[in-house]
XYZ file of C-alpha atoms in Angstrom:
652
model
C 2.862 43.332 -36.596
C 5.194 40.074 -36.380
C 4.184 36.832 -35.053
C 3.778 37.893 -31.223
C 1.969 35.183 -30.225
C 2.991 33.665 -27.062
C 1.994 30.262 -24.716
C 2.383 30.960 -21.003
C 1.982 27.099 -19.466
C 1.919 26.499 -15.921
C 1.953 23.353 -13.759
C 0.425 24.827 -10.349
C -0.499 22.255 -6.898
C -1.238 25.061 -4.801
C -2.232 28.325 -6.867
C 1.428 30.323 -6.482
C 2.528 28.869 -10.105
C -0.458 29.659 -11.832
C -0.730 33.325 -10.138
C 2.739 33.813 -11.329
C 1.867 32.743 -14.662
C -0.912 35.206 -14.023
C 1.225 37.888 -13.438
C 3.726 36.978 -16.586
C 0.651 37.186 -18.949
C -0.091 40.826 -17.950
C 3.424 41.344 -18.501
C 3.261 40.394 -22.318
C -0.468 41.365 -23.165
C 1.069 45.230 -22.197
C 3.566 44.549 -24.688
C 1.050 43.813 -27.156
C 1.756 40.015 -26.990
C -1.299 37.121 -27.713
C -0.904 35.156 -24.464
C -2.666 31.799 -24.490
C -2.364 31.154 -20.376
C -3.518 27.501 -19.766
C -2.292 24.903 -17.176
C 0.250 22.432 -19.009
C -2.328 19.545 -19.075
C -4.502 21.284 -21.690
C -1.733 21.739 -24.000
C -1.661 19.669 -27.262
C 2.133 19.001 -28.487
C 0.476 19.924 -31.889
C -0.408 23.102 -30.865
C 2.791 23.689 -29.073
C 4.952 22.958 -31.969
C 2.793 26.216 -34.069
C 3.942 28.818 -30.988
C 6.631 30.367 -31.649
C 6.917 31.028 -28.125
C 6.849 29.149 -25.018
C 7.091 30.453 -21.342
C 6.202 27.256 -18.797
C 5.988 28.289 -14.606
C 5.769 25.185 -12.992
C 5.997 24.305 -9.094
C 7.629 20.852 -7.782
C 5.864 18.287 -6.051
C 6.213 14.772 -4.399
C 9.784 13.362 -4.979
C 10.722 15.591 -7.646
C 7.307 15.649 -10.064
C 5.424 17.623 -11.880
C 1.888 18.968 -10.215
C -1.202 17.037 -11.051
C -2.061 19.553 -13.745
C 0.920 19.106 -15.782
C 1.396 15.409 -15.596
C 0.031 14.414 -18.718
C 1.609 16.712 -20.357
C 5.183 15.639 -18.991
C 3.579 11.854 -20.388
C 3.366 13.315 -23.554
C 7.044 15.070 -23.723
C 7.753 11.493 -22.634
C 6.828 9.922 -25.396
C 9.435 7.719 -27.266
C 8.312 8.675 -30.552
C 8.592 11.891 -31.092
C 12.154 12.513 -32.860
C 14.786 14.833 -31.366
C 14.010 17.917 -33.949
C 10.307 17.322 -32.497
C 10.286 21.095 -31.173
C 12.540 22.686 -33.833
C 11.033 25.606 -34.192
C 10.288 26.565 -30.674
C 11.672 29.092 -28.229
C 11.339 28.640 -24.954
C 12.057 29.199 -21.449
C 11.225 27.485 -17.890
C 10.654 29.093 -14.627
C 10.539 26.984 -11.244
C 8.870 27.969 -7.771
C 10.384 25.883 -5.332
C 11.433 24.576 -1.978
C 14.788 24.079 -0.434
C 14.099 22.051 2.098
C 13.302 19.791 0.047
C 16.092 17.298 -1.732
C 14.627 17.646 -4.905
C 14.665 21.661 -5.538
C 12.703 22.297 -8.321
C 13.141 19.324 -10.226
C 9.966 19.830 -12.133
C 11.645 22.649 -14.038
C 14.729 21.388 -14.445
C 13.454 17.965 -16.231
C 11.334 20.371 -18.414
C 13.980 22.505 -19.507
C 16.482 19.265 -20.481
C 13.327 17.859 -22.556
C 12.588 20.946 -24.319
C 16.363 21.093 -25.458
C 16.187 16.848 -26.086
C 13.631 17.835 -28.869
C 14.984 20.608 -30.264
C 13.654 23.552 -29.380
C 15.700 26.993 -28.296
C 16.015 28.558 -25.070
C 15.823 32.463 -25.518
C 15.870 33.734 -22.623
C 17.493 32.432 -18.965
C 15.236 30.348 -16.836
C 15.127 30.812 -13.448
C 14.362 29.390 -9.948
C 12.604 30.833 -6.747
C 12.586 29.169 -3.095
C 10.234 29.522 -0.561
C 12.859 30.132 2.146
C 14.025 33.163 0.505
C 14.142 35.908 3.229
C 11.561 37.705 0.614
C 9.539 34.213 -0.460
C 9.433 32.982 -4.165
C 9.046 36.421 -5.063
C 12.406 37.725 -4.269
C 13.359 35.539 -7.140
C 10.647 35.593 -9.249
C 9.923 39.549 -9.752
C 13.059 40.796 -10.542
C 13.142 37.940 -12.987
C 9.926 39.199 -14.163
C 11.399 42.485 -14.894
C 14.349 41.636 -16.623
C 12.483 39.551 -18.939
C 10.167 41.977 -19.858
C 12.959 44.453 -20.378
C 13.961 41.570 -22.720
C 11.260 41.293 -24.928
C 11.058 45.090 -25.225
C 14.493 44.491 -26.868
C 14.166 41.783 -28.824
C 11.038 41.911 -29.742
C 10.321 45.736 -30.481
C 6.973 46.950 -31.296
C 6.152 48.778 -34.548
C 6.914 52.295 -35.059
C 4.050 54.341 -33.315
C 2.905 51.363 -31.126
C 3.883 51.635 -27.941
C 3.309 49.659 -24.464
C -0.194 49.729 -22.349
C 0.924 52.239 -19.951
C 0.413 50.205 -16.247
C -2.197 53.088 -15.558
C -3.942 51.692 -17.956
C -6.497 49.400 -16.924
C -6.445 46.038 -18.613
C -9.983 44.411 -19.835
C -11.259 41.696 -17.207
C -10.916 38.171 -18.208
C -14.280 37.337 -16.290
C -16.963 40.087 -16.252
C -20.318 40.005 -14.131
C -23.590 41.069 -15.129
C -26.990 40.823 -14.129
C -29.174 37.790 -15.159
C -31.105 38.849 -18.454
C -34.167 37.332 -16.936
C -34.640 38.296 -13.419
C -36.138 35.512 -11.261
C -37.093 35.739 -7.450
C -34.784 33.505 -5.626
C -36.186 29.780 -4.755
C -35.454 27.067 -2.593
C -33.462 25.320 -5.116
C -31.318 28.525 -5.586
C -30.782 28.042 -1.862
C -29.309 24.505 -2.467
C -25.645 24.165 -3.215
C -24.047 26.065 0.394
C -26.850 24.796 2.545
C -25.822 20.727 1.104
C -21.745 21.389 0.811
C -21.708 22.580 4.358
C -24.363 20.754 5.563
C -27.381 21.720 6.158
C -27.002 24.103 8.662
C -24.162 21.917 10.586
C -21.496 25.073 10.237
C -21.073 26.792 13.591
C -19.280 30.048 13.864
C -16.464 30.526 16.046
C -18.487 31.223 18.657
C -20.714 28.141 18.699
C -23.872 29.435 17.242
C -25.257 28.124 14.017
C -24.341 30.219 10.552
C -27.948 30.676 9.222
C -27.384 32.590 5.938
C -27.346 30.176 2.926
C -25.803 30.828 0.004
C -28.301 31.339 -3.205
C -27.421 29.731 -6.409
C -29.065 27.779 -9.292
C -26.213 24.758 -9.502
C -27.769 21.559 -8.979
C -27.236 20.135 -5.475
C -26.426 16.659 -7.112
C -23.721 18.241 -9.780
C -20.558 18.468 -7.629
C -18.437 21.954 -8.063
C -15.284 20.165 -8.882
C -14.157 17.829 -11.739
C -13.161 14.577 -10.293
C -14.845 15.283 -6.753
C -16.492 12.854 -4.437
C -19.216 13.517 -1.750
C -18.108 12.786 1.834
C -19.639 12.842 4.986
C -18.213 13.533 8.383
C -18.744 11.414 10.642
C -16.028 12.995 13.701
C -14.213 16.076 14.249
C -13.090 15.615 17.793
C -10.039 17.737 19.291
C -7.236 15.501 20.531
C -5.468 18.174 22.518
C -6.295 19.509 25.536
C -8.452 22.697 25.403
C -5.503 24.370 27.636
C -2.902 23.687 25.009
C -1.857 26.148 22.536
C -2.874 23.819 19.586
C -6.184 22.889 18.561
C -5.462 19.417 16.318
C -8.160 17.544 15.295
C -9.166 14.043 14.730
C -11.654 14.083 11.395
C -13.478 11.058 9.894
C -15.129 10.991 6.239
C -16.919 8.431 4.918
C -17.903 7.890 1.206
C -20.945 6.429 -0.497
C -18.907 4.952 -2.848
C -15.600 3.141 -2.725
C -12.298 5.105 -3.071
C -8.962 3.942 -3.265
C -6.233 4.831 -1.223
C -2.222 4.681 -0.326
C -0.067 5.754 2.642
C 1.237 9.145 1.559
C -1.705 10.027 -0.605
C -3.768 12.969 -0.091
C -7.136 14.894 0.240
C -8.128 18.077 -0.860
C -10.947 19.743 0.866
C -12.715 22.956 -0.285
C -13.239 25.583 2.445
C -16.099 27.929 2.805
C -15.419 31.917 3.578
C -17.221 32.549 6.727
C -20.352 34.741 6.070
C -19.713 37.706 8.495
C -16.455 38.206 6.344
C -18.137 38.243 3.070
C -20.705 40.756 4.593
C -17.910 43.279 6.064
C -16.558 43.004 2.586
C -20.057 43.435 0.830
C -20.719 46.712 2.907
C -17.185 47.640 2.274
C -17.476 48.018 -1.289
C -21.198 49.117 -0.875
C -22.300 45.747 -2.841
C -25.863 45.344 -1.220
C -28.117 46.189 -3.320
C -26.120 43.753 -5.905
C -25.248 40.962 -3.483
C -28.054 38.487 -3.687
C -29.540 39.074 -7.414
C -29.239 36.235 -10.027
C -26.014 37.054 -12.078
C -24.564 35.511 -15.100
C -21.028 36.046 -16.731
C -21.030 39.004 -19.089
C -17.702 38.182 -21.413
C -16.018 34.400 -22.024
C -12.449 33.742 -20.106
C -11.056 35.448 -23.356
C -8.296 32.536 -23.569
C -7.220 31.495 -19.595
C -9.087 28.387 -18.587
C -10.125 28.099 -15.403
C -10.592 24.532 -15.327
C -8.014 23.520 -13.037
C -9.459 20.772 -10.468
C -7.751 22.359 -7.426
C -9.986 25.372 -7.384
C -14.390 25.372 -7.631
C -14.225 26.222 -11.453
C -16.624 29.352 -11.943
C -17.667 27.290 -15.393
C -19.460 25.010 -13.652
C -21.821 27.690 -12.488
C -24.779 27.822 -14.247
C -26.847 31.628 -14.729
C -28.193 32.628 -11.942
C -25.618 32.682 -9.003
C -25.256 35.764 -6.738
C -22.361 37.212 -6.165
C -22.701 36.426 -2.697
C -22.327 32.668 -4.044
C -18.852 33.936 -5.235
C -17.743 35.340 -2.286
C -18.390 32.086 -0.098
C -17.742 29.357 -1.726
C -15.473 30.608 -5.146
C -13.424 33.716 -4.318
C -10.535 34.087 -1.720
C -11.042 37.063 0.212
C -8.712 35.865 3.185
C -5.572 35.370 0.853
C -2.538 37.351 1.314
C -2.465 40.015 -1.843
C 0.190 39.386 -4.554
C 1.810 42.538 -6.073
C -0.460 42.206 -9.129
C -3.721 42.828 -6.877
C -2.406 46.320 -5.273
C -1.949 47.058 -9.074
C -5.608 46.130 -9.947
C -7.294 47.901 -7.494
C -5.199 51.030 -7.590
C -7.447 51.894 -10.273
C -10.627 52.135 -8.036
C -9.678 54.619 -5.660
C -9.791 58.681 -6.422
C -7.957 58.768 -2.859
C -4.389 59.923 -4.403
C -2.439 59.340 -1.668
C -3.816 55.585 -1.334
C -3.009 55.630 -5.084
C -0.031 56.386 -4.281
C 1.102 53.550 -1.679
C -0.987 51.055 -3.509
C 1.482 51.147 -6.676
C 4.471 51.781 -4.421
C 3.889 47.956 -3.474
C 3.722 46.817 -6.984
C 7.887 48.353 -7.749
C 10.224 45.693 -7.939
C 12.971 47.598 -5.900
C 10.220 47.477 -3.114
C 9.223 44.174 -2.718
C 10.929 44.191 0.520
C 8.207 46.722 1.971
C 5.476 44.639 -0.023
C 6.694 41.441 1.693
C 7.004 43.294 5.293
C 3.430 44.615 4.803
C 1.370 41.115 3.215
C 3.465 38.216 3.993
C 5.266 38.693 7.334
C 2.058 39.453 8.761
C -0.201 37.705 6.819
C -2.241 40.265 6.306
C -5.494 39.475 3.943
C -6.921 40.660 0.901
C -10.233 42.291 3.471
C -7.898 43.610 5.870
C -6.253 45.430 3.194
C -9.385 46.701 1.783
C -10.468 47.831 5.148
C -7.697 50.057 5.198
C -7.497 51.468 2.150
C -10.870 52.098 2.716
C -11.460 54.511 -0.459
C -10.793 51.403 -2.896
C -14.656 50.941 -4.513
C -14.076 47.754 -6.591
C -17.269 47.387 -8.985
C -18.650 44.074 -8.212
C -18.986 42.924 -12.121
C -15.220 43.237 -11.477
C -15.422 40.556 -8.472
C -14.054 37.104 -10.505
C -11.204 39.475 -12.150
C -10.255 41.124 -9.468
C -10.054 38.191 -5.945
C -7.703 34.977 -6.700
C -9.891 31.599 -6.379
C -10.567 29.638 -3.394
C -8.581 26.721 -3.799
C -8.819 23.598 -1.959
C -6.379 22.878 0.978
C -4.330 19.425 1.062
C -4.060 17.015 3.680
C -2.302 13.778 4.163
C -4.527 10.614 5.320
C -4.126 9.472 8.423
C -6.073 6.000 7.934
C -4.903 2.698 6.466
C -5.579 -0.775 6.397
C -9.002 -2.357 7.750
C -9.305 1.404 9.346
C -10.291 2.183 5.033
C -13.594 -0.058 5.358
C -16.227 2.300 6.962
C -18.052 -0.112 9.768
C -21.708 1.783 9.552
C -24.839 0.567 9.499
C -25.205 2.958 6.617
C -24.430 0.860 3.998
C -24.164 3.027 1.455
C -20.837 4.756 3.248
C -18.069 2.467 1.437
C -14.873 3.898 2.549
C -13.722 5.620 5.699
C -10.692 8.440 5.319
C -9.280 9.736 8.470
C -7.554 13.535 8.962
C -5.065 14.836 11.686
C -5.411 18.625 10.937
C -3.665 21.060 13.133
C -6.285 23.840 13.196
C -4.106 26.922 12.178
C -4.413 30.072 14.599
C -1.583 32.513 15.574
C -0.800 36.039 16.496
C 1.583 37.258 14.133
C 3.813 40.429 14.061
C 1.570 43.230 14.384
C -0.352 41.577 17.252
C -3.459 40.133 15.422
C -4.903 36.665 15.570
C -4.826 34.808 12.400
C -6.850 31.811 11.132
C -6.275 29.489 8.588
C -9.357 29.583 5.829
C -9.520 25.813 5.313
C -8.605 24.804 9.434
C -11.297 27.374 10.645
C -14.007 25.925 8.295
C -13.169 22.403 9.302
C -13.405 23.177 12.599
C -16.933 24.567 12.691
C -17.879 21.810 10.683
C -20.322 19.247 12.793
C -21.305 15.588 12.400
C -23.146 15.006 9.549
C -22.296 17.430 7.392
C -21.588 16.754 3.574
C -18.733 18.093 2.005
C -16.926 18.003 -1.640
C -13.540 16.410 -1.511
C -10.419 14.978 -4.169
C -8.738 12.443 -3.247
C -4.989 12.253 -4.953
C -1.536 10.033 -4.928
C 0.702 11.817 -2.632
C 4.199 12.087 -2.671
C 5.635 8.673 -0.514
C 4.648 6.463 -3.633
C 4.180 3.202 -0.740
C 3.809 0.217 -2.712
C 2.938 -3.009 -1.008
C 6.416 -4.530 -0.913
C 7.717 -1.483 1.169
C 5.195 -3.524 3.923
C 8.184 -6.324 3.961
C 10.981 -3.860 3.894
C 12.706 -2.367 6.760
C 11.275 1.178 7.420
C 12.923 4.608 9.489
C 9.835 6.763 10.300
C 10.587 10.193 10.871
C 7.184 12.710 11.795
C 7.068 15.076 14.183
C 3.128 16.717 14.785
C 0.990 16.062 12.227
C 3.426 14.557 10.151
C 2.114 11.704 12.397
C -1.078 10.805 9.830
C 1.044 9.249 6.282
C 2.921 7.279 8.752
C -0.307 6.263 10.958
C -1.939 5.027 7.500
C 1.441 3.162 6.710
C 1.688 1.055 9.502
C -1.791 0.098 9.454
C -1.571 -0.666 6.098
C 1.628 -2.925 6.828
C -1.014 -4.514 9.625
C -3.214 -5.137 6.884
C -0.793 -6.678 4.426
C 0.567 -9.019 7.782
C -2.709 -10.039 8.175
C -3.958 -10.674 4.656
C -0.854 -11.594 2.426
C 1.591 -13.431 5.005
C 1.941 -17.242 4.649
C 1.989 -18.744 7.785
C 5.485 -20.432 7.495
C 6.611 -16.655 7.282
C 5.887 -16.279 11.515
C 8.863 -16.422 13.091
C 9.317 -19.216 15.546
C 10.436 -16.861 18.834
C 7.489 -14.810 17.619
C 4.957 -17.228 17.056
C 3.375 -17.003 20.626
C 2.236 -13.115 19.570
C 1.529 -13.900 15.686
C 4.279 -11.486 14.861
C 4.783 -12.330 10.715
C 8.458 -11.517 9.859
C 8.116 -8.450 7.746
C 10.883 -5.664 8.077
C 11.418 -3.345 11.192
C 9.981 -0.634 11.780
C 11.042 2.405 13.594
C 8.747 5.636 14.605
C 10.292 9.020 15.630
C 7.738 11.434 16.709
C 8.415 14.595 17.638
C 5.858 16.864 19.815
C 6.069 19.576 22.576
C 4.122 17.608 25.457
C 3.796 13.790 26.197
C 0.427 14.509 27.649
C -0.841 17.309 25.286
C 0.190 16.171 21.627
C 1.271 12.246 21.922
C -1.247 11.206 19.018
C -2.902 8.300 19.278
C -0.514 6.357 21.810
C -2.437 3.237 22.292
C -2.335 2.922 19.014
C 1.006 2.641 19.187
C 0.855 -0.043 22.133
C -1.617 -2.362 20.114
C 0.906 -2.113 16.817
C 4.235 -3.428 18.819
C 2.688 -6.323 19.684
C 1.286 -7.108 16.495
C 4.489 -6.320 13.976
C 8.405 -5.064 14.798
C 7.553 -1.574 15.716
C 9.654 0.007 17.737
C 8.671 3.771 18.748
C 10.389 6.506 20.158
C 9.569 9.874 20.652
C 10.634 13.312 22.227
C 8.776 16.160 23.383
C 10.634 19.599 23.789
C 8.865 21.228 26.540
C 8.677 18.202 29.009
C 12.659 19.533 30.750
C 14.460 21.930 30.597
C 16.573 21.754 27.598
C 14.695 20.744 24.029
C 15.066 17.655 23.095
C 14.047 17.157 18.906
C 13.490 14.004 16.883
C 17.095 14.216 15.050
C 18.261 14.205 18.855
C 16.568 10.469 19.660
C 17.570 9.294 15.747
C 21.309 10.071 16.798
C 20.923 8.170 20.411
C 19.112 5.383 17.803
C 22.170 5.463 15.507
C 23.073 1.781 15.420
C 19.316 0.878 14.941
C 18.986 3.709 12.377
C 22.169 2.822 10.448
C 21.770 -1.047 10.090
C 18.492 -0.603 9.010
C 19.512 1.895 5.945
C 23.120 0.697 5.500
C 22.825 -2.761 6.043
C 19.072 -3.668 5.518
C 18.411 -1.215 2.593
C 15.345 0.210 4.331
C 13.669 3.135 3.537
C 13.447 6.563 5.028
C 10.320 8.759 5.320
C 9.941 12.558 6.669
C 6.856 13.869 7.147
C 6.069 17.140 8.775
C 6.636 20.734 8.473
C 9.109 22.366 5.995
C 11.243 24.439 7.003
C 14.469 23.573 9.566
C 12.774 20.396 10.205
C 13.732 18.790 7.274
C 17.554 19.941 6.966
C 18.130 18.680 11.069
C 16.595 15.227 10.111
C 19.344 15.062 7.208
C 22.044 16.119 9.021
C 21.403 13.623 11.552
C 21.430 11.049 9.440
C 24.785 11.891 7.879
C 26.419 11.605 11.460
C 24.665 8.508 11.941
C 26.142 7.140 8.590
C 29.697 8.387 9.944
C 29.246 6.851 13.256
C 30.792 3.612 13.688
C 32.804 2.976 10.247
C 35.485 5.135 8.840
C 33.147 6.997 6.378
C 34.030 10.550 6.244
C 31.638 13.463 5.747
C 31.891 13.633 2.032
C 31.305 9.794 2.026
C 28.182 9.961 4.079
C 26.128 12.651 2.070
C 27.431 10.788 -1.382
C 25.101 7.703 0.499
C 21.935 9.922 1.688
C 21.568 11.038 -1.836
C 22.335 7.544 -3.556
C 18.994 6.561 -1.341
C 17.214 9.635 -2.860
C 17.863 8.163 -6.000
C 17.293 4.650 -5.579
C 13.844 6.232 -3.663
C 15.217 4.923 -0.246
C 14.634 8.573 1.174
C 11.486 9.831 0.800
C 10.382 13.533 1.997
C 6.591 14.810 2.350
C 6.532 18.201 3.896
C 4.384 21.296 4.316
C 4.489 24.816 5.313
């Protein structure tokens, strides 16, 4: 057979990039294709330049980057050296998952393809590009892409006479198999240790206030953290800010180190939830796992060529033998994700229920991804809930790690800057104090059911004291310390709130540390205001008296700096009022600050509309009050963009 080997790369911040490369590489291996699936990171240009084929899925990120785990590979496209025949030989093509709403639509993919054509190589098949706000998600893009291109290789690729494709009824062999521990051992304290010291001994509370006594079993040293690059934290608050009669539950957390960790407005922390224990036993009688739930287990084959190394998720391979699968379920394996297509596919194959059979692969046809979409996404129905319904599914637990995506770690931006950084305990082995505004995610969707975010409902049962694993990352906002003396437009409605809480403390910082005192102006002096740029806040919530986050804050900060705040709440009269509504009544303020001071622009918040109302605003302000026409005024919103003077950190 012909050279069909194939790398499928993926740069993935969230998961939805690397499941799609997941999905890609089941494509190929039924077309008898060797798929090396990696994330971008691990791949060696050496290497690269021996494949004759290429597929990279990457998401976008930040101001138009590449995700943390396909950086450094990006560096070493980069590189200055390597001559414009460099890739030659390859063939290639780029898929992006992306955003709309944000300015930069899936830049990451587009600077990939124009480097891979810079050194050479061939693209031979189309790229394409899938948006979140599609009516149908990414997917509505993305599979039908999916299909053509397989229909593609089919073509130009054909198999050997007599070789035809892996039928889809044909189950595939498991990248990660289960098996018992060759050496049976009873279960110890120490196996007891990693659950009972990540979520504190015994400090989780279930949503009904009573303690969550089972303790997850495993053989992991309590001292060797789960994730590459993590840090131990402590927390040291979780206090609600809103009222318990409001229909939002957002929190106020504090973490404190034991060693020091440094930190920028914008940047981020990922935190690794815990499945609650009642769901992993409803899913452990489900599937009639008991007898197999809390023996020692070990991995029966390797990862047969996918690494699973990826810092975002609790990387199986640094389990040692003698887990339980019970471990999994709680602390590795998402059982509260919404299915992808490729899941109803995999478990098809462990039901004798035909009719279940039946519906199960009707989800996985392209030409009905609208039903698939109407029955997961819409809503958000999980992986348990659908194996509660299609009750005859008996998935064989060795099957577990092949079968339930990982448990990745949720994002959230930093809400403290500044002196607020130095953690002021007696403890003096807590270095560095990192503050969380974390809207605690609960809703009744569609179909009348009460939904809960996995990482929000964790952190909210979490109590004082309790030690968790956490990364701390660069975010997006790239805030250097000479945005503290430039003019700033602050634009964060909710929880957007916490980047630009940690920016103007860190400004308060950089007043108080850096500033010479000739720099105080003289009608200032009186109230030690240093002359550093203005600064204006537009914050956006439903209730002054419910959801105004951290007003006094506010109140100590405009005496201290040029702060000016404003802020509108939609449900306090009887017609909405939004933040793009106060930035228009604001528009001289707004417009000499980005038109004649060259200030800087930061959204923070949710994606969605949010972002789009916030830049049409801005465009009217720009037209307001000179003779700029529309055309005009979106030609300057973008030259910001590109001079970084408009800066967008968002989340669904």
């Amino acid at each position: 057979m012909a050279d069909r080997r194939v790398l499928v790369a993926y740069g993935s911040e969230t998961g939805n990039a690397q499941q799609a490369a997941e999905e890609l590489t089941a494509v190929l291996e039924r077309l008898h294709f060797a798929v090396q699936l990696q994330p971008a990171d691990s791949v060696e240009l050496a290497a690269l330049k021996q494949r004759p084929l290429a597929i990279v899925i990457t998401s976008t990120t930040g101001q138009g980057e590449l995700p943390n785990n396909a950086q450094l590979f990006w560096k070493k496209l980069l590189r200055r050296k390597l001559p414009p025949n460099f890739l030659s030989g390859l063939a290639f093509v780029v898929f992006g998952l992306g955003d709309s709403s944000y300015p930069k639509f899936n830049w990451a993919a587009r600077k990939l393809h124009k480097r891979f054509l810079q050194l050479g190589a061939q693209e031979f098949y189309v790229g394409g590009e899938a948006d979140e706000q599609h009516p149908e998600g990414a997917d509505g893009a993305f599979v039908p892409w999916l299909s053509n291109l397989r229909q593609y290789m089919l073509e130009h690729f054909p198999l050997p006479l007599g070789v035809e494709p892996i039928p889809n009824d044909v189950l595939l062999s498991p990248k990660q198999l289960l098996k018992f521990e060759d050496s049976f051992s009873p279960i110890t304290p120490r196996r007891r240790a990693v659950f009972k010291d990540v979520v504190g001994n015994g400090a989780v509370r279930s949503e009904d206030g009573s303690p969550l006594q089972r303790q997850s079993q495993t053989a992991s040293s309590p001292e060797k953290t789960l994730v590459r690059g993590a840090i131990r934290a402590n927390l040291r608050r979780n206090v609600r800010l809103t009222p318990s009669t409001h229909w939002q539950d957002v929190r106020h957390i504090s973490l404190t180190t034991d060693e020091h960790v440094e930190y920028a407005p914008g940047d981020i922390v990922t935190i690794f939830p815990k499945n609650f224990p009642e769901d992993v036993d409803r899913l452990i009688f489900l599937m009639g796992w008991e007898d197999a739930a809390d023996r020692p287990l070990d991995f029966a084959s390797g990862n047969a060529g996918v690494h699973t190394d990826d810092s975002s998720l609790l990387s199986l391979r640094n389990l040692s033998s003698g887990f339980t699968l019970r471990d999994l379920l709680i602390s590795h394996l998402d059982i509260m994700a919404i299915p992808r297509r490729s899941f109803f596919s995999l478990i098809a194959h462990f039901t004798s229920n035909e009719m279940h059979k039946e519906r199960l692969l009707e989800f996985t046809k392209p030409e009905l991804i609208d039903e698939l979409y109407d029955y997961t996404t819409r809503p958000r129905r999980s992986i348990l809930e659908v194996l509660q319904e299609f009750e005859s599914v008996k998935i064989p637990w060795s099957w577990a790690a092949s079968i339930f995506p990982p448990l990745r770690g949720r994002q959230f931006s930093i809400a403290s800057g500044g002196f607020e950084k130095q953690a002021n305990l007696r403890d003096e082995t807590a270095r560095t104090n990192i503050d969380l505004l974390v809207a605690i995610v609960k809703y009744r969707t569609v179909i009348k059911r009460v939904r809960l975010g996995v990482c929000t409902r964790y952190l909210a049962a979490l109590t004082p004291g309790t030690n968790i694993e956490i990364l701390v990352r660069p975010g997006g906002l790239h805030v250097s310390k000479r945005d503290a003396w430039r003019p700033v437009v602050m634009v964060a409605p909710g929880t957007g709130l916490a980047p630009m809480r940690s920016l103007l403390w860190e400004r308060q910082m950089w007043i108080d540390t850096i500033a010479p005192p000739q720099t105080i102006r003289e009608e200032d002096s009186s109230n030690n205001i240093v002359n550093v740029g203005e600064a204006l806040l537009f914050f956006g919530g439903r209730n002054r008296e419910a959801d105004y986050f951290f007003r006094d804050e506010w109140d100590d900060l405009r005496q201290r700096q040029n702060l000016r705040t404003f802020s509108a709440f939609s449900r306090d009269q009887k017609h909405k009022i939004y933040v793009q509504d106060i930035i228009r009544e604001q528009a001289d303020s707004v417009r000499r600050i980005l038109c004649k001071d060259m200030g800087i622009v930061f959204v923070c918040g949710s994606s969605g509309k949010m972002p789009q109302a916030i830049r049409e605003a801005l465009i009217e302000v720009f037209q307001q009050g000179s003779s700029q026409d529309r055309k005009t005024a979106e030609a300057y919103l973008v030259q910001m963009e590109k001079e970084g003077r408009y800066k967008q950190e968002t989340w669904a």
